[in-house]
mmCIF file of C-alpha atoms and ligand atoms in Angstrom:
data_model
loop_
_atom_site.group_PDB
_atom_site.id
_atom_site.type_symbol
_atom_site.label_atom_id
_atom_site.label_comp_id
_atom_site.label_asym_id
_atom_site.label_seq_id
_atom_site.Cartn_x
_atom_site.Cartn_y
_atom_site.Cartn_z
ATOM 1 C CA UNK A 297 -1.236 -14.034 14.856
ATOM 2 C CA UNK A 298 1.879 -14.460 12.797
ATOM 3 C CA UNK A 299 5.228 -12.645 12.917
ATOM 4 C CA UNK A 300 6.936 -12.790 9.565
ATOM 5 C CA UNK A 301 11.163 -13.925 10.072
ATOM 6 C CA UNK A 302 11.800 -14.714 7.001
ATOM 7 C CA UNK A 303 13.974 -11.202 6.415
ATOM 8 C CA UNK A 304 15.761 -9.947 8.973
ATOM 9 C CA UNK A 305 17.042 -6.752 9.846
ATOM 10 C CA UNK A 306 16.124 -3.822 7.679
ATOM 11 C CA UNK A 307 18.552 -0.997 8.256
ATOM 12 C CA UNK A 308 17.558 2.161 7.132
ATOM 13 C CA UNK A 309 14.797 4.246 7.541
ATOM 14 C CA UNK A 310 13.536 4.722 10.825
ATOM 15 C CA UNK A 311 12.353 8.058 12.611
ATOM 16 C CA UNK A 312 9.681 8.556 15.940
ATOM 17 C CA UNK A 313 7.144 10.802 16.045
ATOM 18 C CA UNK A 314 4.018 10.096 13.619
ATOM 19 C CA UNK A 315 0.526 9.885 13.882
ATOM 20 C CA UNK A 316 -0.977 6.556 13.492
ATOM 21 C CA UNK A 317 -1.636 5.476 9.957
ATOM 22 C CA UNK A 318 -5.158 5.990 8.232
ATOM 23 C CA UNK A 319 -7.002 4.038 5.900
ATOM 24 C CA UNK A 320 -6.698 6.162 3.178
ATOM 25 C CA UNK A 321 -3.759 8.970 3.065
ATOM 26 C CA UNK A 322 -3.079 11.308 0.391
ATOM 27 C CA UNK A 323 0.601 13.073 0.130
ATOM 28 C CA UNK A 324 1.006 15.543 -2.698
ATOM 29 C CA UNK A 325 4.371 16.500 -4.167
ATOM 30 C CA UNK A 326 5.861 13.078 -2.942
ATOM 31 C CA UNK A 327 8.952 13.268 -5.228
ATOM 32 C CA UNK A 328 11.241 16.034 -5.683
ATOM 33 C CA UNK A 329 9.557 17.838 -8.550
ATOM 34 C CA UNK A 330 13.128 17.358 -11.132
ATOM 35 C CA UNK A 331 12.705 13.422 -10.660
ATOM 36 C CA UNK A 332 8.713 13.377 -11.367
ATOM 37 C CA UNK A 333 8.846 14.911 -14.325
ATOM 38 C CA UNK A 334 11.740 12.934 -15.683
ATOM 39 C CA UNK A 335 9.481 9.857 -15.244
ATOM 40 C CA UNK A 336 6.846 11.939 -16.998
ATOM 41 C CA UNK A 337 9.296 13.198 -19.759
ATOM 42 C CA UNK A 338 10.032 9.315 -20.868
ATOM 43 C CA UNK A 339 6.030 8.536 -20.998
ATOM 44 C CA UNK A 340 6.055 12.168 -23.725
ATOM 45 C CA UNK A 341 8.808 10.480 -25.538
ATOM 46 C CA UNK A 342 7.647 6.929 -25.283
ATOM 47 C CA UNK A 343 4.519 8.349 -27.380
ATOM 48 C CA UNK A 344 6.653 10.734 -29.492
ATOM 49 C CA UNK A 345 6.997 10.200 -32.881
ATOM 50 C CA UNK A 346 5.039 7.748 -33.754
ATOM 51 C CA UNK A 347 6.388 6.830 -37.141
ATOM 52 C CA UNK A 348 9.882 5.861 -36.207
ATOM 53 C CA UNK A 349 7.947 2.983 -33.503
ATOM 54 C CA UNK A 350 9.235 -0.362 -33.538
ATOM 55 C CA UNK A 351 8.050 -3.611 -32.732
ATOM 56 C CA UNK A 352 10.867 -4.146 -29.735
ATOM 57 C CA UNK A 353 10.246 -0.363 -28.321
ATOM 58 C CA UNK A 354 6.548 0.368 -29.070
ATOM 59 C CA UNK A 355 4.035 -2.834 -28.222
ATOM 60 C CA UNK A 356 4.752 -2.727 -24.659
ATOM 61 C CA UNK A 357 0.848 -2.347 -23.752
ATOM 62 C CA UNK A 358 -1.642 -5.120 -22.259
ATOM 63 C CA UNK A 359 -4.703 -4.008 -23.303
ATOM 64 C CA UNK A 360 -6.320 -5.490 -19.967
ATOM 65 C CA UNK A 361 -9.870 -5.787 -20.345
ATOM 66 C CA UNK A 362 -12.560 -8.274 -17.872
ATOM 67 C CA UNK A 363 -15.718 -7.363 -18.625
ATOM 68 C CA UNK A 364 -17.301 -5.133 -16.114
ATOM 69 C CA UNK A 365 -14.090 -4.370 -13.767
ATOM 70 C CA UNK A 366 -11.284 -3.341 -15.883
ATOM 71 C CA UNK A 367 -10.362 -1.838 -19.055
ATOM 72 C CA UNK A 368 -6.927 -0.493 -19.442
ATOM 73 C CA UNK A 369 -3.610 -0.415 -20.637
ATOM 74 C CA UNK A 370 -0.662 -1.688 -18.509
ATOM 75 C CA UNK A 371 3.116 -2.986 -18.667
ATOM 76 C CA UNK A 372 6.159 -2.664 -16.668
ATOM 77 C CA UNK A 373 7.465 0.574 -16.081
ATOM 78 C CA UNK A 374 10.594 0.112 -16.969
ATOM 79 C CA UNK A 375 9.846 -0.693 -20.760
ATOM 80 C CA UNK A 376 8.523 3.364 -20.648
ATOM 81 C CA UNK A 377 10.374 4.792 -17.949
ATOM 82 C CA UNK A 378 13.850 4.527 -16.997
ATOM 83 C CA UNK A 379 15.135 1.709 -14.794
ATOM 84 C CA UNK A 380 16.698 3.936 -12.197
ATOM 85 C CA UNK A 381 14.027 5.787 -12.030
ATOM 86 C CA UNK A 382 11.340 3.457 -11.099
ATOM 87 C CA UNK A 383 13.750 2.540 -8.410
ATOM 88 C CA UNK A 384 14.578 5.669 -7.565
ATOM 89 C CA UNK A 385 10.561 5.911 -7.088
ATOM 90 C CA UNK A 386 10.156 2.350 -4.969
ATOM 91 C CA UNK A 387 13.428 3.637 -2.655
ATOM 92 C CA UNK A 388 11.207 6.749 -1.797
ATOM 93 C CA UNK A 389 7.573 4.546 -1.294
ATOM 94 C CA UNK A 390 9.713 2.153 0.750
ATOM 95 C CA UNK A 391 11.058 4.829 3.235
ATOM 96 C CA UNK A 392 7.760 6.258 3.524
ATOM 97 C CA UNK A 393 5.521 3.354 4.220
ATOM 98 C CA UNK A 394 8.295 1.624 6.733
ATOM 99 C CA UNK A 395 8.272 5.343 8.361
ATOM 100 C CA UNK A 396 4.506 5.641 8.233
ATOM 101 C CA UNK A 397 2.705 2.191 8.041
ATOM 102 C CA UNK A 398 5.796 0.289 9.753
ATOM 103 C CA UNK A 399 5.037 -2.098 6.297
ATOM 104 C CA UNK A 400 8.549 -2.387 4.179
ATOM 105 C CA UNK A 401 7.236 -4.867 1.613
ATOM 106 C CA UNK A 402 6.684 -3.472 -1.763
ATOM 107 C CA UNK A 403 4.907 -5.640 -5.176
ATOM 108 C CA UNK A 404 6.931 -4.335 -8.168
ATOM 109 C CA UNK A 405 4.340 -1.557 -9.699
ATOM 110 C CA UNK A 406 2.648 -1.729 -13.026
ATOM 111 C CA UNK A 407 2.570 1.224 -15.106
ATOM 112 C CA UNK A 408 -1.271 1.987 -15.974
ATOM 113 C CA UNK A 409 -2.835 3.604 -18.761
ATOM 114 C CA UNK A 410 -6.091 5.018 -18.845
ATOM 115 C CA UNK A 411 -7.415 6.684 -22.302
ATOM 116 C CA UNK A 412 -10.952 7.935 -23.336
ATOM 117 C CA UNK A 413 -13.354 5.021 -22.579
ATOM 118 C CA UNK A 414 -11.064 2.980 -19.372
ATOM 119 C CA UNK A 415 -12.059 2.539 -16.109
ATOM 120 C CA UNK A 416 -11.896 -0.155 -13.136
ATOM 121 C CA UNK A 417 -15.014 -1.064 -11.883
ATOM 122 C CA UNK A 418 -15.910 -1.329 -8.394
ATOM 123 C CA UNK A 419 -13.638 -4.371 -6.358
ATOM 124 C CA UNK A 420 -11.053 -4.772 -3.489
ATOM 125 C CA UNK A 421 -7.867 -6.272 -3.306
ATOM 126 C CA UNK A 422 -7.884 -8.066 -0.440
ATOM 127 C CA UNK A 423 -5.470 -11.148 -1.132
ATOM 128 C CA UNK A 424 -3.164 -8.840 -2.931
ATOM 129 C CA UNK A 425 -1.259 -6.691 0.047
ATOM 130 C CA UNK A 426 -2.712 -4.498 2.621
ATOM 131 C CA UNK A 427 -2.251 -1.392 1.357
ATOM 132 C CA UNK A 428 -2.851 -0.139 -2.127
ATOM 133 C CA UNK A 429 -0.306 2.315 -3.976
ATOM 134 C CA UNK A 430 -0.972 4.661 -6.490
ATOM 135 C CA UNK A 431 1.230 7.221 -7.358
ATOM 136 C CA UNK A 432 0.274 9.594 -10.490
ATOM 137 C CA UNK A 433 1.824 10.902 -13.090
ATOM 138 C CA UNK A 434 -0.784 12.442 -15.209
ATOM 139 C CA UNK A 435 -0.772 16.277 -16.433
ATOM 140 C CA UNK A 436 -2.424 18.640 -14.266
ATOM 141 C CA UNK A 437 -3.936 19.941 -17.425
ATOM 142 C CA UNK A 438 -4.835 17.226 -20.325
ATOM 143 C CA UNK A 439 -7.834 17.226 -22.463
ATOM 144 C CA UNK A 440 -9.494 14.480 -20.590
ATOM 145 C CA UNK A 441 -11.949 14.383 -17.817
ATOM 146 C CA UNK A 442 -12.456 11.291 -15.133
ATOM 147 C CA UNK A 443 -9.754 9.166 -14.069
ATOM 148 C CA UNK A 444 -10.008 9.727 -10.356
ATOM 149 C CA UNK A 445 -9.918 6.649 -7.735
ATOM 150 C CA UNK A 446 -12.763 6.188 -6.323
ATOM 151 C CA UNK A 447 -12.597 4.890 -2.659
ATOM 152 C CA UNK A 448 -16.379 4.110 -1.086
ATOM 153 C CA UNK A 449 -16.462 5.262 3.000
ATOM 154 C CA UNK A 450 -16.888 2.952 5.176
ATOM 155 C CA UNK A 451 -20.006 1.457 6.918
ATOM 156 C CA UNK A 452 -23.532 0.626 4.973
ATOM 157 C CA UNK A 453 -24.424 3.276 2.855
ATOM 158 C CA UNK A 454 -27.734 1.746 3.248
ATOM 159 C CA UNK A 455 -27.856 2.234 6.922
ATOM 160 C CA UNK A 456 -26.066 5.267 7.261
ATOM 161 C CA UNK A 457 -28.684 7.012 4.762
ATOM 162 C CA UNK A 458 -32.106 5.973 6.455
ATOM 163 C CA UNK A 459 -33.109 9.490 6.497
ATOM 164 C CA UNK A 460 -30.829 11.839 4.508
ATOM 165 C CA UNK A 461 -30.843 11.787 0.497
ATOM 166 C CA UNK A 462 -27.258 11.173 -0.256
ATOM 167 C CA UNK A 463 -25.472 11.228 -3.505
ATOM 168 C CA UNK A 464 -21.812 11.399 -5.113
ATOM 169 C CA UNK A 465 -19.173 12.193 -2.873
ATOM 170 C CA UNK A 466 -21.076 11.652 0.496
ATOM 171 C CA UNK A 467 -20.992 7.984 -0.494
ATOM 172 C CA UNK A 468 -17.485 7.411 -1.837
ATOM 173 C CA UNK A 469 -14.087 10.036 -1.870
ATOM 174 C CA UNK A 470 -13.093 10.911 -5.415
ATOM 175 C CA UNK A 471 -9.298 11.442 -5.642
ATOM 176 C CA UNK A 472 -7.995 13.619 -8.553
ATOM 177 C CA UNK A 473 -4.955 11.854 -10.696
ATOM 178 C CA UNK A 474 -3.216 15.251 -9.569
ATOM 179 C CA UNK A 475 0.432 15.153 -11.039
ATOM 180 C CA UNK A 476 3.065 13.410 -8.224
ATOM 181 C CA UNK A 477 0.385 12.516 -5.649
ATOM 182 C CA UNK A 478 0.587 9.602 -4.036
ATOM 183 C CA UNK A 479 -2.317 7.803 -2.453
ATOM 184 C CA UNK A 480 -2.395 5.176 -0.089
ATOM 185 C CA UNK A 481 -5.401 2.580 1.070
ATOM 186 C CA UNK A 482 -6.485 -0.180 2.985
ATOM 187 C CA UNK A 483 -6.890 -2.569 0.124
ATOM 188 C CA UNK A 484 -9.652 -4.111 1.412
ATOM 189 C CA UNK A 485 -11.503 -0.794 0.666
ATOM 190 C CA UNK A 486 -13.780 -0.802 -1.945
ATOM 191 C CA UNK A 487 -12.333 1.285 -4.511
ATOM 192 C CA UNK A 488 -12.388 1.949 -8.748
ATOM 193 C CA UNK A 489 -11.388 4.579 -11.044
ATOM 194 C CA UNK A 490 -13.723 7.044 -12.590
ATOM 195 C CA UNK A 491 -14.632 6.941 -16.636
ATOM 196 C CA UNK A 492 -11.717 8.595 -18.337
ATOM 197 C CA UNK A 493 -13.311 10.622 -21.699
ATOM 198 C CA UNK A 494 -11.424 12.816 -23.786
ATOM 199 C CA UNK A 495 -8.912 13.244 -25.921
ATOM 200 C CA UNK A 496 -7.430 10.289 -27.798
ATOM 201 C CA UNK A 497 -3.651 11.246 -27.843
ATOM 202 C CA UNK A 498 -2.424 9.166 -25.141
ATOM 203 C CA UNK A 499 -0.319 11.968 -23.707
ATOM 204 C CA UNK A 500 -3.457 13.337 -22.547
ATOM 205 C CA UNK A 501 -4.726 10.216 -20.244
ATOM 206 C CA UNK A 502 -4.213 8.855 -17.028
ATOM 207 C CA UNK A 503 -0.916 7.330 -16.249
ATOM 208 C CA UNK A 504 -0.440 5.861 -12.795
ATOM 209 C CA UNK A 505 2.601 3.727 -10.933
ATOM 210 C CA UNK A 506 0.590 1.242 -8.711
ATOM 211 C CA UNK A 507 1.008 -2.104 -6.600
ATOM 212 C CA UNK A 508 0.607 -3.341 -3.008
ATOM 213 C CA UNK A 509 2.462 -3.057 0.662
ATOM 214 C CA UNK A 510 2.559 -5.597 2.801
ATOM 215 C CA UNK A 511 4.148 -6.550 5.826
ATOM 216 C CA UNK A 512 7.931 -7.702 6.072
ATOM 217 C CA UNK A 513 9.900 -9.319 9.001
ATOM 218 C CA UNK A 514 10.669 -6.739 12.038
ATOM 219 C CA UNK A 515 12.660 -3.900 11.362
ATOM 220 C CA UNK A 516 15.120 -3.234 13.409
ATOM 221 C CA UNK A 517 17.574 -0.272 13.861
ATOM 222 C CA UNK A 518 20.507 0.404 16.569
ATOM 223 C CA UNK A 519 23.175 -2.193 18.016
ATOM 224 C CA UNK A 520 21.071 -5.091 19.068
ATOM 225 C CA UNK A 521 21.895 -7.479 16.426
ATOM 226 C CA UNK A 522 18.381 -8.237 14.671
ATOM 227 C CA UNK A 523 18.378 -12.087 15.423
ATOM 228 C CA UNK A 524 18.573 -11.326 19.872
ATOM 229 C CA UNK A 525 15.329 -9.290 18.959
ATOM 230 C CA UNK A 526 13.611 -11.651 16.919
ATOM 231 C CA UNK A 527 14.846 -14.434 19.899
ATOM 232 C CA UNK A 528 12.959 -11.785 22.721
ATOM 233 C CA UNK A 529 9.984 -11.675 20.561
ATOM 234 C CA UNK A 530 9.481 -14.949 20.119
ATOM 235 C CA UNK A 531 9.800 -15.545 23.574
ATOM 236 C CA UNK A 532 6.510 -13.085 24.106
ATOM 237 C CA UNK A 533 4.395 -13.947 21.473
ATOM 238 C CA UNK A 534 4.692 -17.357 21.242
ATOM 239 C CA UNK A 535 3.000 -17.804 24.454
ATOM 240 C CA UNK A 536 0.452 -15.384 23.918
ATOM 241 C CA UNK A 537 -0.788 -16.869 20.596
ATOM 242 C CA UNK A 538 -1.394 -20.111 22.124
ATOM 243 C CA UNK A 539 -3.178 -18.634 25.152
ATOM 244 C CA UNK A 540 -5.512 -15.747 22.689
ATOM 245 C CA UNK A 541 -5.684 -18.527 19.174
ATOM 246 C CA UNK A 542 -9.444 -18.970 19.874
ATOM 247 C CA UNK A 543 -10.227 -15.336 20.347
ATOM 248 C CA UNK A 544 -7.303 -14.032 17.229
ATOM 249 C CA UNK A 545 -8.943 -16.203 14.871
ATOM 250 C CA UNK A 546 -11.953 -14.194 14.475
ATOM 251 C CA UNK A 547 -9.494 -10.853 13.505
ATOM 252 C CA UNK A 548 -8.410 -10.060 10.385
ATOM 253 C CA UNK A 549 -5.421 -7.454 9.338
ATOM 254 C CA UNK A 550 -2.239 -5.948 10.481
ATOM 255 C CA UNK A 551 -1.568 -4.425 13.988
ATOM 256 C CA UNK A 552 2.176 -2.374 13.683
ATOM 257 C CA UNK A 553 3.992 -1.613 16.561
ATOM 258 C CA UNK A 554 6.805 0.468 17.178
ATOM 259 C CA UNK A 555 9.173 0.576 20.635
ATOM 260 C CA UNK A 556 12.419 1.558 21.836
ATOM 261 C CA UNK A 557 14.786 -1.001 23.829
ATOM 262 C CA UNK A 558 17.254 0.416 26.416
ATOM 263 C CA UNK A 559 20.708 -0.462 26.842
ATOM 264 C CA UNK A 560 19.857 -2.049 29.794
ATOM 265 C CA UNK A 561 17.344 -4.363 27.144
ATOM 266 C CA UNK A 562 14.237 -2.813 28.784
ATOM 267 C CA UNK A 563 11.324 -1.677 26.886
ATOM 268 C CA UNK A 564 11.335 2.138 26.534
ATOM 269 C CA UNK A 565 8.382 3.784 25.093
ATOM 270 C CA UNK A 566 5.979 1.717 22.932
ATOM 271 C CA UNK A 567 3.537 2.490 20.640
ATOM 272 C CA UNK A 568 0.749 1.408 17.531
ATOM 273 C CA UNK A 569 1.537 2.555 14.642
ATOM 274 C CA UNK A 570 -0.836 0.747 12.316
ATOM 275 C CA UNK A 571 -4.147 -0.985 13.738
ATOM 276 C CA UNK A 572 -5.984 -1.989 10.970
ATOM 277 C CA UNK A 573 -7.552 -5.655 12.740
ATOM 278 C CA UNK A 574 -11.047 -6.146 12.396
ATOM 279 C CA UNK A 575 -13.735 -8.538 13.608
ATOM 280 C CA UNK A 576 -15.250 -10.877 11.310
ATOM 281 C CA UNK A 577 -18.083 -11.273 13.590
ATOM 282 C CA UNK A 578 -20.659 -7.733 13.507
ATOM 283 C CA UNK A 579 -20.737 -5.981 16.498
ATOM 284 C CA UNK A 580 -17.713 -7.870 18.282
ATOM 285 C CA UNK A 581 -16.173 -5.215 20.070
ATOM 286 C CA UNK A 582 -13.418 -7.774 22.048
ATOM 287 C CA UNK A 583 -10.263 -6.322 19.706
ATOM 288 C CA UNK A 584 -8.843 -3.541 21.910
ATOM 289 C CA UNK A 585 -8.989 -6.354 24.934
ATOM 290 C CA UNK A 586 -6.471 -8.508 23.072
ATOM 291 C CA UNK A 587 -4.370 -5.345 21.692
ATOM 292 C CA UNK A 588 -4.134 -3.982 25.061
ATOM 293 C CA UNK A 589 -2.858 -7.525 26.517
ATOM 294 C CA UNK A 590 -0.340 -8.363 23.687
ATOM 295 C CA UNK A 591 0.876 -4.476 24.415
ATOM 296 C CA UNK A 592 1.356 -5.080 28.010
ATOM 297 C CA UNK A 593 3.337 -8.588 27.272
ATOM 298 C CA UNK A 594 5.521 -6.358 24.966
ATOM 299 C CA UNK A 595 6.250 -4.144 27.574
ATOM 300 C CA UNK A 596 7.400 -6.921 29.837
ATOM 301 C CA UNK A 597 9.698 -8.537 27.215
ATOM 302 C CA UNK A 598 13.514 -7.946 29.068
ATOM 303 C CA UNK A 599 16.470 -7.952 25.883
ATOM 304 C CA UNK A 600 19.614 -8.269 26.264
ATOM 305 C CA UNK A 601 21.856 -5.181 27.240
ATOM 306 C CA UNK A 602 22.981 -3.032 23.959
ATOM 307 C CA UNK A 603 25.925 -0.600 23.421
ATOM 308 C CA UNK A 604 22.787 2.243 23.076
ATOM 309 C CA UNK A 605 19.198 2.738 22.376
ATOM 310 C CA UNK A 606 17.364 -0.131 19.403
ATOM 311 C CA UNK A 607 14.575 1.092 17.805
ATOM 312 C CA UNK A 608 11.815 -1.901 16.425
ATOM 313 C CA UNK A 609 9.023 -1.682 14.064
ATOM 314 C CA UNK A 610 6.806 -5.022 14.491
ATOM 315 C CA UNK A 611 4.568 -5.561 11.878
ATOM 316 C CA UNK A 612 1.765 -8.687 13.098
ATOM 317 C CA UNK A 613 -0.659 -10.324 11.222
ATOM 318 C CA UNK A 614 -3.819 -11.622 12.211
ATOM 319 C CA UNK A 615 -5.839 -13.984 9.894
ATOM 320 C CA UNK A 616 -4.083 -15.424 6.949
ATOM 321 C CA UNK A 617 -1.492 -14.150 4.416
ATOM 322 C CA UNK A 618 -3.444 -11.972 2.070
ATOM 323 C CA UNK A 619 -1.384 -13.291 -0.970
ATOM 324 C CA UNK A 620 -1.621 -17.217 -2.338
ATOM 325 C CA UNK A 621 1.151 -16.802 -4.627
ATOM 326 C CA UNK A 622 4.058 -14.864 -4.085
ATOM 327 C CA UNK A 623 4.661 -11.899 -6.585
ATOM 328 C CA UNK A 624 7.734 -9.795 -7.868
ATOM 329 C CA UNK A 625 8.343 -7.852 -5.077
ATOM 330 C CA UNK A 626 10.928 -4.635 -4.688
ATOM 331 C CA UNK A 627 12.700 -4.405 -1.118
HETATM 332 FE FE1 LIG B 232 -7.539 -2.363 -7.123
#
């Protein structure tokens, strides 16, 4: 189980009540409407008249293409779409998935490209974050057909269909490119994107924003300065990892949680806001022993005293890193 310190506090975005995060989550209209479709108005112009393109504005593409997984078009966003507004963008995701997945560490996106004949085969993405991003902005009506993300459910289809004939949508979720949705998975999921056919006037394909979420150091919120918290959790888990390292080691993922300290440095109320640790071993069922005892060693953690209430998010990781190499990241 690791703790990541190499950040410290994150002031900002912080809020209480939300329901635990899912493996896949869908939220439509994510931007203000006015700030989508001034993203999508410099994609139209990008592709506007196309005899006055130069070399320096116009071959911006990576035609990315591995046989079998990927064909597509893809570059950095800001050679289409306005600086600010691609950060304006990453500010938003970043709120969000602190608020929602208690993760605050964001890869840079690509902007994609998906005309008639691209796709992305079948493949996960687990040693590139642990959540997937992929926020749309394709028209709501284009002359093209396909494009959606394909995410397959869980558990052996094999299995699961012994006695039921089972086709399409029972075996995977299909999620429509719908204009300013964002979507949000596990990225170990097993996931692609559908055929795109159409039209071939690129205005009419898919265009996407998309990278990875991981976890950052604790984030911490109120007047306890963020190195006293860091110093209390140390203290906790420090001791616990050596006393659970056999058992952790066969878990793999992140385990958020979020908890109020007291002036008085007590630990107020405590919650998960992220469990997404698995077994490597089938049919090992030992997980929600361990959560419940690292939990209970939170909850006896004493601070120190505080002018007021501290609010921390505590993303942990069990297993290893998920990345080898580090990436462009936006924080
Ligand atoms: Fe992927």
């Amino acid at each position: 189980m690791t703790m990541v310190t190499s950040v410290t506090g994150e002031p900002g975005v912080m809020a209480c009540a939300q329901p635990q995060a899912d493996a896949l989550m869908i939220v439509d209209n994510f931007l203000p409407r006015e700030f989508a479709a001034a993203m999508r108005a410099d994609i139209d112009s990008h592709f506007a008249t196309p005899y006055k393109h130069r070399p320096d504005t116009h071959q911006v593409w990576n035609f990315w293409y591995v046989p079998q997984t990927y064909t597509y078009l893809r570059t950095q966003p800001e050679r289409v779409i306005q600086r600010a507004s691609v950060e304006h963008f990453m500010g938003a995701l970043r709120a969000w998935s602190s608020e929602t997945l208690g993760l605050a560490r964001l890869s840079w996106p690509y902007l994609s490209f998906y005309i008639n004949g691209c796709r992305q085969g079948l493949h996960n993405d687990a040693q590139n974050g642990r959540f997937a991003f992929v926020y749309s902005l394709t028209r709501d009506e284009r002359r093209s057909t396909g494009g959606e993300t394909i995410v397959l459910r869980r558990g052996d289809p094999f299995l699961r269909n012994l006695r039921k004939a089972t086709a399409g949508t029972a075996l995977y979720e299909l999620i429509e490119p719908c204009f300013n949705r964002l979507v949000v998975f596990d990225d170990r999921m097993v996931h692609g994107v559908q055929l795109v056919e159409g039209s071939m006037d690129p205005v009419e394909g898919r265009f996407v924003l998309h990278g990875h979420i991981e976890e950052s150091a604790p984030i911490v919120t109120g007047p306890l300065p963020p190195e006293q918290v860091l110093q209390g959790l140390r203290c906790a888990l420090e001791p616990f990892d050596k006393e659970h390292a056999d058992q952790a080691r066969h878990y793999d993922g992140p385990l958020v949680l979020r908890f109020t300290i007291s002036p008085d440095g007590r630990v107020g109320s405590l919650r998960v806001i992220l469990d997404r640790v698995f077994a490597e071993r089938e049919g090992d069922v030992g997980w929600s022993a361990i959560s419940g005892k690292l939990v209970e060693r939170l909850r006896a953690v004493v601070f120190p005293a505080g002018a007021g209430e501290t609010i921390v998010t505590l993303p942990l990781r069990f297993g290893s890193p998920v990345r080898r190499q580090d990436i462009p990241t936006h924080r």
